[in-house]
Coordinates of C-alpha atoms in Angstrom, one line a residue:
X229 CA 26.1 -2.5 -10.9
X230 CA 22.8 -3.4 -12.2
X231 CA 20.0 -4.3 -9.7
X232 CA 16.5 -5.1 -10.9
X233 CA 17.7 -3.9 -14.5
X234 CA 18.5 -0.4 -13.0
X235 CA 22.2 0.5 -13.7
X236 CA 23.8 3.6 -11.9
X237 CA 23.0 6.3 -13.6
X238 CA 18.8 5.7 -13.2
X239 CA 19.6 5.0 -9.7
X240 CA 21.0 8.3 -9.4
X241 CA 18.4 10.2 -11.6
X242 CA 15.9 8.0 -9.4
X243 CA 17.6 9.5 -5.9
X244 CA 18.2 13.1 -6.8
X245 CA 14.1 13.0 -7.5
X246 CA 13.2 11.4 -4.7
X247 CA 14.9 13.6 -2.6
X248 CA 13.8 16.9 -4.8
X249 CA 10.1 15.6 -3.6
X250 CA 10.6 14.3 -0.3
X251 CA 13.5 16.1 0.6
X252 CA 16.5 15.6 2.8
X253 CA 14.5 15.6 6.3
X254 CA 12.2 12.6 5.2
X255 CA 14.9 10.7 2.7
X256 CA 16.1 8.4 5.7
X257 CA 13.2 7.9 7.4
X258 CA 11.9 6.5 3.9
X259 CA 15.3 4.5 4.1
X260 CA 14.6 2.9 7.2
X261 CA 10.9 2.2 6.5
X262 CA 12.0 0.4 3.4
X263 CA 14.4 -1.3 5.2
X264 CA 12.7 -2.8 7.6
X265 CA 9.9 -4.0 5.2
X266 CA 12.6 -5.7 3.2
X267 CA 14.0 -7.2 6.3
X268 CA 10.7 -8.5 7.7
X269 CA 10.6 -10.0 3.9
X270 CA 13.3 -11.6 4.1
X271 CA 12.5 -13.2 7.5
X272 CA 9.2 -14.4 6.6
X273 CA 10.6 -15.4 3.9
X274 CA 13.3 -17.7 5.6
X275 CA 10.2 -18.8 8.2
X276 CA 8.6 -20.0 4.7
X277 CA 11.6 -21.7 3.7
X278 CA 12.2 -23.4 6.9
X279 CA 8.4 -25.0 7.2
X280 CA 8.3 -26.3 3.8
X281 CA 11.5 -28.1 4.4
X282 CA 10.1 -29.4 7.8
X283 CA 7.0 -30.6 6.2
X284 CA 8.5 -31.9 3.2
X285 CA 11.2 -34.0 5.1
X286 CA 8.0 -35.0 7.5
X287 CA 6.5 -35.9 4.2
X288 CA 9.5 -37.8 3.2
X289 CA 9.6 -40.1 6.3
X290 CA 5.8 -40.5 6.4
X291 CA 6.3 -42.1 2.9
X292 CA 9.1 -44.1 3.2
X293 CA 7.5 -45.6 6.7
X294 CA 4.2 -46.4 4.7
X295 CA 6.0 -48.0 1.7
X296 CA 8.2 -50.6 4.1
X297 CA 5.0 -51.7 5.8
X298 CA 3.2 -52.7 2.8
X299 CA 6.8 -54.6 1.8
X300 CA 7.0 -57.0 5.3
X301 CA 3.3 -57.8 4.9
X302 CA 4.3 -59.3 1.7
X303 CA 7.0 -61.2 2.8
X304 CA 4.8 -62.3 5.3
X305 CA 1.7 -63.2 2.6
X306 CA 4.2 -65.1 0.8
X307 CA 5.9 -67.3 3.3
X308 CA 4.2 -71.0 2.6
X309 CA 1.5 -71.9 5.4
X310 CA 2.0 -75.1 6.8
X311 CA -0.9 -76.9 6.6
X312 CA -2.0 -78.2 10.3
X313 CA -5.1 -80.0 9.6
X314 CA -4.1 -83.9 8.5
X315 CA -6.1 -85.5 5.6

């Protein structure tokens, strides 16, 4: 197990000090604190996620709208006028 380069035996060393200095009353309120920051991480980090890939696929269709107009006008420009004035 090795999580953010910390194997076991730090992550032990690191819980027996944190609970020698904020002891076993306050230990899993810490917990839960922690966890919910790392949850409400994780959801604004999903809400991120989500809106980039909106706007990017909004992005996407915005493009491919503009570049298939520009395409018809040029099939239009180069369809031959017939001339309607006679000479």
């Amino acid at each position: 197990m090795n999580i953010f380069g910390i194997g076991l035996p730090e992550m032990a060393v690191i819980f027996t000090i944190a609970l020698l200095v904020f002891g076993p009353k306050k230990l899993p309120e810490i917990g839960r604190s922690v966890g919910k920051a790392l949850r409400g991480f994780q959801d604004a980090s999903r809400d991120f996620e989500s809106e980039f890939n909106r706007e990017a696929k909004q992005l996407e269709e915005t493009v491919a709208t503009t570049k298939s107009k520009p395409e018809t006008e040029k099939l239009a420009a180069a369809t031959p006028k017939e001339d309607t004035a006679d000479s």
